[in-house]
Amino acid sequence: MAPINVTDINENKAYVPAKKALPEVETESANGNEKCKGYSYETLLETANFLLSRITIQPRIGIICGSGMGSYWNEGSLAESIQDGVCIPYEDIPNFPVSTVEGHHGRLVFGKIEGAPVVAMQGRFHYYEGYPLWKCCLPVRVMKLIGVKTLIATNAAGGLNPDYKIGDLMIVKDHINMMGFAGNNPLHGPNDERFGPRFPPMNKAYNYEHRKIAKEVAKELNINNMVREGVYTCLGGPNFETVAELKMLKMVGVDAVGMSTVHEVITARHCDMKVFGLSLITNECVTSYDHDMEANHEEVLDVGRMRQDILRKYVSRLVDRFSQIEPESP
Ligand SMILES: O=P(O)(O)O[C@@H]1C[C@H](O)[C@@H](CO)O1
């Protein structure tokens, strides 16, 4: 199969190579004391074309693996459902950051799940690693440019809803952008209309049809007793939350707390990708001062391992179903 080019798959938008190395746009932020940067459309096209030159499939579905959910690929769990996998380490990809967190391998895997072409991020970028939000979300825009239509964003999260148990899965119905309340948003800075509008709506962030399918699939797999639906929020991390913070989040309607996803979803919706969000509840959020328990990353990874089989089966079936409602060609 001939290598695919971005122009082939993105509504005939012309591919204009950057004339010189011009990796970043830089402007003053609104408050004037911090630089706001973002890679230009042309630079991201170069990244997209680099990837397309190395693959022969056209992924329509992109998957972001949450903490502990990418690492088990090496042990043959979800990886077993990725056929003909081509792995590209982040350090080999022009303009890509690198993963620094345990449980996040740091490579893109192109292949097929249930016959559907996918690209999976085996490791994501977090704000607490030192990356600005736009950089954490750079892979989402690159996915868009290589033709991905649907993003499946998974994460590990603390369960704040008292009905949730460790090991439950939460279909994300909505999110609260806490970092956005403080003026930190991945879309902050100049807007390039080729990605999307200056003021994107966010009331339908998590696709209704995909959520409906996910509930049907949970029933088919007989795991509906552990599949919930709720509201996720992201705090910047890296510390886990205080009791008072969690009490406040509970009051405003948060069901699960994490350190990712929200900005990725905003970026994906901005460029008109459909989004499905899935949280694995890896720990209980402690909302009482007389509790001995403390959240820790090892537990998060352990629960990821414990649930790897179920996650693999569930995500594989979802990919199959989502791909059936996604057109084959652009
Ligand atoms: O990448 P995700 O959001 O799944 O990772 C969560 C949040 C922190 O990175 C880490 C804490 O254990 O897990």
Coordinates of C-alpha atoms and ligand atoms in Angstrom, one line a residue:
M1 CA 0.0 0.0 0.0
A2 CA 1.3 3.4 -0.9
P3 CA 2.2 5.8 2.0
I4 CA -0.7 8.0 2.9
N5 CA -0.4 11.8 2.9
V6 CA -2.2 14.2 5.1
T7 CA -3.7 15.9 2.0
D8 CA -5.4 12.6 1.1
I9 CA -7.4 12.4 4.2
N10 CA -8.1 15.8 5.5
E11 CA -10.8 17.4 3.3
N12 CA -8.2 18.4 0.7
K13 CA -6.6 20.9 2.9
A14 CA -3.3 21.8 1.2
Y15 CA -0.2 20.5 2.9
V16 CA 2.3 23.4 3.0
P17 CA 5.7 22.4 4.4
A18 CA 7.1 24.8 6.9
K19 CA 9.8 26.8 5.1
K20 CA 12.3 26.7 8.0
A21 CA 12.3 25.1 11.4
L22 CA 9.5 27.1 13.0
P23 CA 8.4 24.9 15.8
E24 CA 6.4 27.3 18.0
V25 CA 4.1 30.2 17.9
E26 CA 4.8 32.5 20.8
T27 CA 2.5 35.3 22.1
E28 CA 2.1 37.1 25.4
S29 CA -0.7 35.7 27.5
A30 CA -3.6 37.8 28.7
N31 CA -2.0 38.4 32.1
G32 CA 1.2 39.5 30.3
N33 CA 3.6 37.6 32.6
E34 CA 3.7 34.3 31.0
K35 CA 4.5 33.2 27.5
C36 CA 1.9 31.2 25.7
K37 CA 3.2 28.8 23.0
G38 CA 1.8 26.3 20.7
Y39 CA 3.0 24.4 17.6
S40 CA 1.8 25.8 14.3
Y41 CA -0.6 23.9 12.1
E42 CA 2.3 23.4 9.6
T43 CA 4.6 22.0 12.2
L44 CA 2.0 19.5 13.3
L45 CA 1.4 18.5 9.6
E46 CA 5.0 17.6 9.4
T47 CA 4.6 15.4 12.5
A48 CA 1.5 13.8 11.0
N49 CA 3.2 13.2 7.6
F50 CA 6.2 11.7 9.4
L51 CA 3.8 9.2 11.0
L52 CA 1.9 8.5 7.9
S53 CA 5.1 7.8 6.0
R54 CA 5.7 4.9 8.4
I55 CA 2.3 3.2 8.4
T56 CA 0.0 1.7 5.8
I57 CA -3.3 1.9 7.7
Q58 CA -5.6 4.9 8.2
P59 CA -6.7 4.9 11.8
R60 CA -10.2 6.3 12.4
I61 CA -10.1 5.7 16.1
G62 CA -7.4 7.0 18.5
I63 CA -7.0 5.6 22.1
I64 CA -5.2 7.3 25.0
C65 CA -4.1 4.7 27.6
G66 CA -4.4 5.9 31.2
S67 CA -2.0 5.1 34.0
G68 CA -1.5 1.4 34.3
M69 CA -3.6 0.8 31.2
G70 CA -0.8 1.2 28.7
S71 CA 1.9 -0.6 30.7
Y72 CA 0.2 -4.0 30.5
W73 CA 0.3 -4.0 26.8
N74 CA 3.8 -5.4 27.2
E75 CA 2.4 -8.2 29.1
G76 CA 0.2 -9.1 26.2
S77 CA -3.2 -7.8 27.4
L78 CA -4.7 -5.1 25.2
A79 CA -1.7 -5.5 23.0
E80 CA -3.0 -8.9 22.0
S81 CA -6.0 -7.3 20.4
I82 CA -3.8 -4.9 18.4
Q83 CA -2.9 -6.9 15.3
D84 CA 0.0 -6.0 13.0
G85 CA 1.2 -3.4 15.5
V86 CA 3.7 -0.8 14.4
C87 CA 5.3 0.9 17.5
I88 CA 6.9 4.3 17.2
P89 CA 8.7 5.6 20.3
Y90 CA 7.8 9.2 21.2
E91 CA 11.5 10.2 21.1
D92 CA 11.6 9.3 17.4
I93 CA 8.6 11.5 16.5
P94 CA 9.4 15.1 15.5
N95 CA 8.0 17.6 17.9
F96 CA 6.7 15.0 20.4
P97 CA 7.3 15.3 24.1
V98 CA 8.4 12.2 26.0
S99 CA 6.6 10.3 28.8
T100 CA 8.2 10.5 32.2
V101 CA 5.6 8.7 34.4
E102 CA 5.7 5.1 35.6
G103 CA 2.9 3.2 33.8
H104 CA 3.2 5.3 30.7
H105 CA 5.5 3.7 28.1
G106 CA 5.9 6.5 25.6
R107 CA 5.1 5.2 22.2
L108 CA 2.4 5.2 19.6
V109 CA 1.0 1.9 18.4
F110 CA -0.6 1.6 15.0
G111 CA -2.5 -1.6 14.2
K112 CA -6.0 -3.2 14.2
I113 CA -8.4 -4.1 16.9
E114 CA -11.2 -6.4 15.8
G115 CA -10.2 -5.4 12.2
A116 CA -10.6 -1.7 12.8
P117 CA -7.5 0.5 12.2
V118 CA -6.5 2.3 15.4
V119 CA -3.7 4.4 16.8
A120 CA -3.0 4.1 20.5
M121 CA -1.0 6.3 22.8
Q122 CA 0.8 4.0 25.2
G123 CA 1.5 6.8 27.6
R124 CA 0.1 10.3 27.8
F125 CA 1.5 13.7 28.8
H126 CA 0.5 15.4 32.1
Y127 CA 0.6 19.0 33.2
Y128 CA 2.5 18.0 36.3
E129 CA 5.4 16.6 34.2
G130 CA 6.1 20.2 33.3
Y131 CA 4.3 20.3 30.0
P132 CA 1.9 23.1 29.3
L133 CA -1.6 22.0 28.5
W134 CA -1.3 22.7 24.7
K135 CA 1.7 20.4 24.7
C136 CA -0.1 17.6 26.6
C137 CA -2.7 17.8 23.9
L138 CA -0.4 17.9 20.9
P139 CA -0.9 14.2 20.1
V140 CA -4.7 14.8 19.8
R141 CA -4.2 17.3 17.1
V142 CA -1.7 15.0 15.3
M143 CA -4.3 12.3 15.5
K144 CA -6.8 14.6 13.9
L145 CA -4.4 15.3 11.1
I146 CA -3.8 11.7 10.4
G147 CA -7.5 11.1 10.0
V148 CA -8.7 10.0 13.4
K149 CA -12.4 10.8 13.9
T150 CA -13.1 9.3 17.3
L151 CA -11.0 9.6 20.5
I152 CA -11.2 7.1 23.3
A153 CA -9.6 8.8 26.3
T154 CA -9.0 6.5 29.2
N155 CA -7.7 7.3 32.6
A156 CA -7.2 6.1 36.2
A157 CA -9.2 8.1 38.7
G158 CA -10.1 8.3 42.3
G159 CA -13.7 7.4 43.1
L160 CA -15.5 10.3 44.9
N161 CA -19.0 9.0 44.5
P162 CA -19.6 6.8 47.6
D163 CA -21.4 4.2 45.5
Y164 CA -18.2 3.5 43.4
K165 CA -15.9 0.6 44.2
I166 CA -12.3 0.2 43.4
G167 CA -12.1 -1.5 40.0
D168 CA -15.3 0.0 38.7
L169 CA -15.3 1.6 35.2
M170 CA -16.9 5.0 34.8
I171 CA -18.2 6.1 31.4
V172 CA -17.5 9.8 31.4
K173 CA -20.8 11.8 30.9
D174 CA -19.3 15.2 31.5
H175 CA -16.4 17.0 33.0
I176 CA -15.6 20.0 35.1
N177 CA -12.6 22.0 33.9
M178 CA -11.2 23.0 37.2
M179 CA -7.9 24.2 35.7
G180 CA -9.9 26.2 33.2
F181 CA -11.5 28.0 36.1
A182 CA -8.0 29.3 36.9
G183 CA -7.5 30.4 33.3
N184 CA -5.4 27.4 32.2
N185 CA -6.8 26.0 29.0
P186 CA -5.2 24.1 26.1
L187 CA -6.9 26.5 23.6
H188 CA -5.4 29.5 25.3
G189 CA -3.6 31.7 22.8
P190 CA -4.1 32.5 19.1
N191 CA -6.7 30.3 17.5
D192 CA -6.0 28.5 14.2
E193 CA -9.4 28.1 12.5
R194 CA -8.0 25.1 10.5
F195 CA -8.3 23.2 13.8
G196 CA -11.5 24.7 15.0
P197 CA -13.5 27.8 16.1
R198 CA -12.3 30.4 18.6
F199 CA -15.2 29.6 20.9
P200 CA -16.1 25.9 20.8
P201 CA -19.2 24.6 22.5
M202 CA -18.6 22.0 25.2
N203 CA -22.1 20.9 26.2
K204 CA -21.9 17.8 24.1
A205 CA -18.3 16.9 24.8
Y206 CA -18.9 13.2 25.5
N207 CA -20.8 11.7 22.5
Y208 CA -24.3 10.5 23.4
E209 CA -24.3 7.7 20.9
H210 CA -21.0 6.3 22.1
R211 CA -22.1 6.4 25.7
K212 CA -25.3 4.5 24.7
I213 CA -23.3 1.9 22.9
A214 CA -20.9 1.6 25.9
K215 CA -23.8 0.8 28.2
E216 CA -25.2 -1.8 25.7
V217 CA -21.8 -3.4 25.4
A218 CA -21.4 -3.5 29.2
K219 CA -24.6 -5.5 29.3
E220 CA -23.5 -7.8 26.5
L221 CA -20.3 -8.6 28.4
N222 CA -22.2 -8.9 31.7
I223 CA -20.1 -6.3 33.4
N224 CA -22.8 -3.7 33.8
N225 CA -22.7 -4.1 37.6
M226 CA -19.3 -2.5 37.5
V227 CA -19.9 0.1 34.8
R228 CA -21.0 3.5 36.0
E229 CA -21.6 6.8 34.3
G230 CA -20.5 10.1 35.9
V231 CA -18.7 13.4 36.0
Y232 CA -14.8 13.6 35.9
T233 CA -12.6 16.4 36.9
C234 CA -8.9 17.0 36.4
L235 CA -6.7 18.7 38.9
G236 CA -3.1 19.6 37.9
G237 CA -1.4 17.2 40.3
P238 CA 1.0 15.7 41.0
N239 CA -0.2 15.6 44.6
F240 CA -3.4 13.7 45.4
E241 CA -6.2 15.9 46.8
T242 CA -6.8 17.1 50.4
V243 CA -9.9 16.1 52.3
A244 CA -11.3 19.7 52.0
E245 CA -10.6 19.8 48.2
L246 CA -12.4 16.4 47.8
K247 CA -15.4 17.6 49.9
M248 CA -15.7 20.6 47.7
L249 CA -15.5 18.6 44.5
K250 CA -18.2 16.3 45.8
M251 CA -20.5 19.2 46.5
V252 CA -20.2 20.4 42.9
G253 CA -21.1 17.1 41.5
V254 CA -17.8 15.4 40.7
D255 CA -17.9 11.5 40.7
A256 CA -14.2 10.8 39.8
V257 CA -11.0 12.8 40.2
G258 CA -7.9 12.5 38.0
M259 CA -5.0 14.5 36.5
S260 CA -5.6 14.3 32.8
T261 CA -8.2 13.9 30.0
V262 CA -10.2 17.2 30.4
H263 CA -7.8 19.2 28.3
E264 CA -7.4 16.4 25.7
V265 CA -11.2 16.2 25.3
I266 CA -11.4 20.0 24.9
T267 CA -8.7 19.9 22.2
A268 CA -10.5 16.9 20.5
R269 CA -13.9 18.6 20.5
H270 CA -12.3 21.9 19.2
C271 CA -11.2 20.0 16.1
D272 CA -14.5 18.2 15.8
M273 CA -13.5 14.7 16.9
K274 CA -16.1 12.5 18.7
V275 CA -15.1 11.7 22.2
F276 CA -15.6 8.7 24.5
G277 CA -14.2 8.9 28.0
L278 CA -13.6 6.0 30.3
S279 CA -12.2 6.1 33.9
L280 CA -11.0 3.1 35.8
I281 CA -11.7 3.8 39.5
T282 CA -8.3 2.8 41.1
N283 CA -8.8 4.2 44.6
E284 CA -11.3 5.6 47.0
C285 CA -11.1 9.4 47.5
V286 CA -10.7 9.9 51.2
T287 CA -13.2 12.5 52.4
S288 CA -12.9 12.0 56.2
Y289 CA -10.1 13.1 58.5
D290 CA -10.3 9.9 60.6
H291 CA -9.2 7.7 57.7
D292 CA -5.8 6.0 57.7
M293 CA -5.7 5.3 54.0
E294 CA -3.6 7.5 51.6
A295 CA -3.8 7.5 47.8
N296 CA -0.7 6.2 46.1
H297 CA 0.5 5.6 42.5
E298 CA 1.4 1.9 43.1
E299 CA -2.2 1.2 44.0
V300 CA -3.3 2.9 40.8
L301 CA -1.1 0.7 38.7
D302 CA -2.0 -2.4 40.6
V303 CA -5.7 -1.9 39.9
G304 CA -4.9 -1.3 36.3
R305 CA -3.2 -4.7 36.2
M306 CA -6.1 -6.3 38.1
R307 CA -8.6 -5.0 35.5
Q308 CA -6.5 -5.5 32.4
D309 CA -8.5 -8.4 31.0
I310 CA -11.9 -6.7 31.4
L311 CA -10.5 -3.5 30.0
R312 CA -9.1 -5.2 27.0
K313 CA -12.4 -7.0 26.3
Y314 CA -14.5 -3.9 26.9
V315 CA -12.3 -1.5 24.9
S316 CA -11.9 -4.0 22.0
R317 CA -15.7 -4.5 21.7
L318 CA -16.2 -0.7 21.9
V319 CA -13.7 -0.2 19.1
D320 CA -15.5 -2.7 17.0
R321 CA -18.9 -1.0 17.6
F322 CA -17.6 2.6 17.3
S323 CA -15.8 1.7 14.0
Q324 CA -19.2 0.5 12.6
I325 CA -20.6 4.0 12.9
E326 CA -17.5 5.6 11.5
P327 CA -17.2 6.1 7.7
E328 CA -14.3 4.2 6.1
S329 CA -13.1 7.0 3.9
P330 CA -12.7 10.7 4.8
Ligands
LIG1 O1 -2.9 9.3 33.0 P1 -3.9 9.1 34.0 O2 -4.8 10.2 34.1 O3 -4.6 7.8 33.9 O4 -3.1 9.0 35.4 C1 -3.6 9.1 36.7 C2 -3.3 10.5 37.2 C3 -1.8 10.5 37.6 O5 -1.1 10.6 36.4 C4 -1.7 9.1 38.1 C5 -1.8 9.1 39.6 O6 -1.6 7.8 40.1 O7 -2.7 8.3 37.5

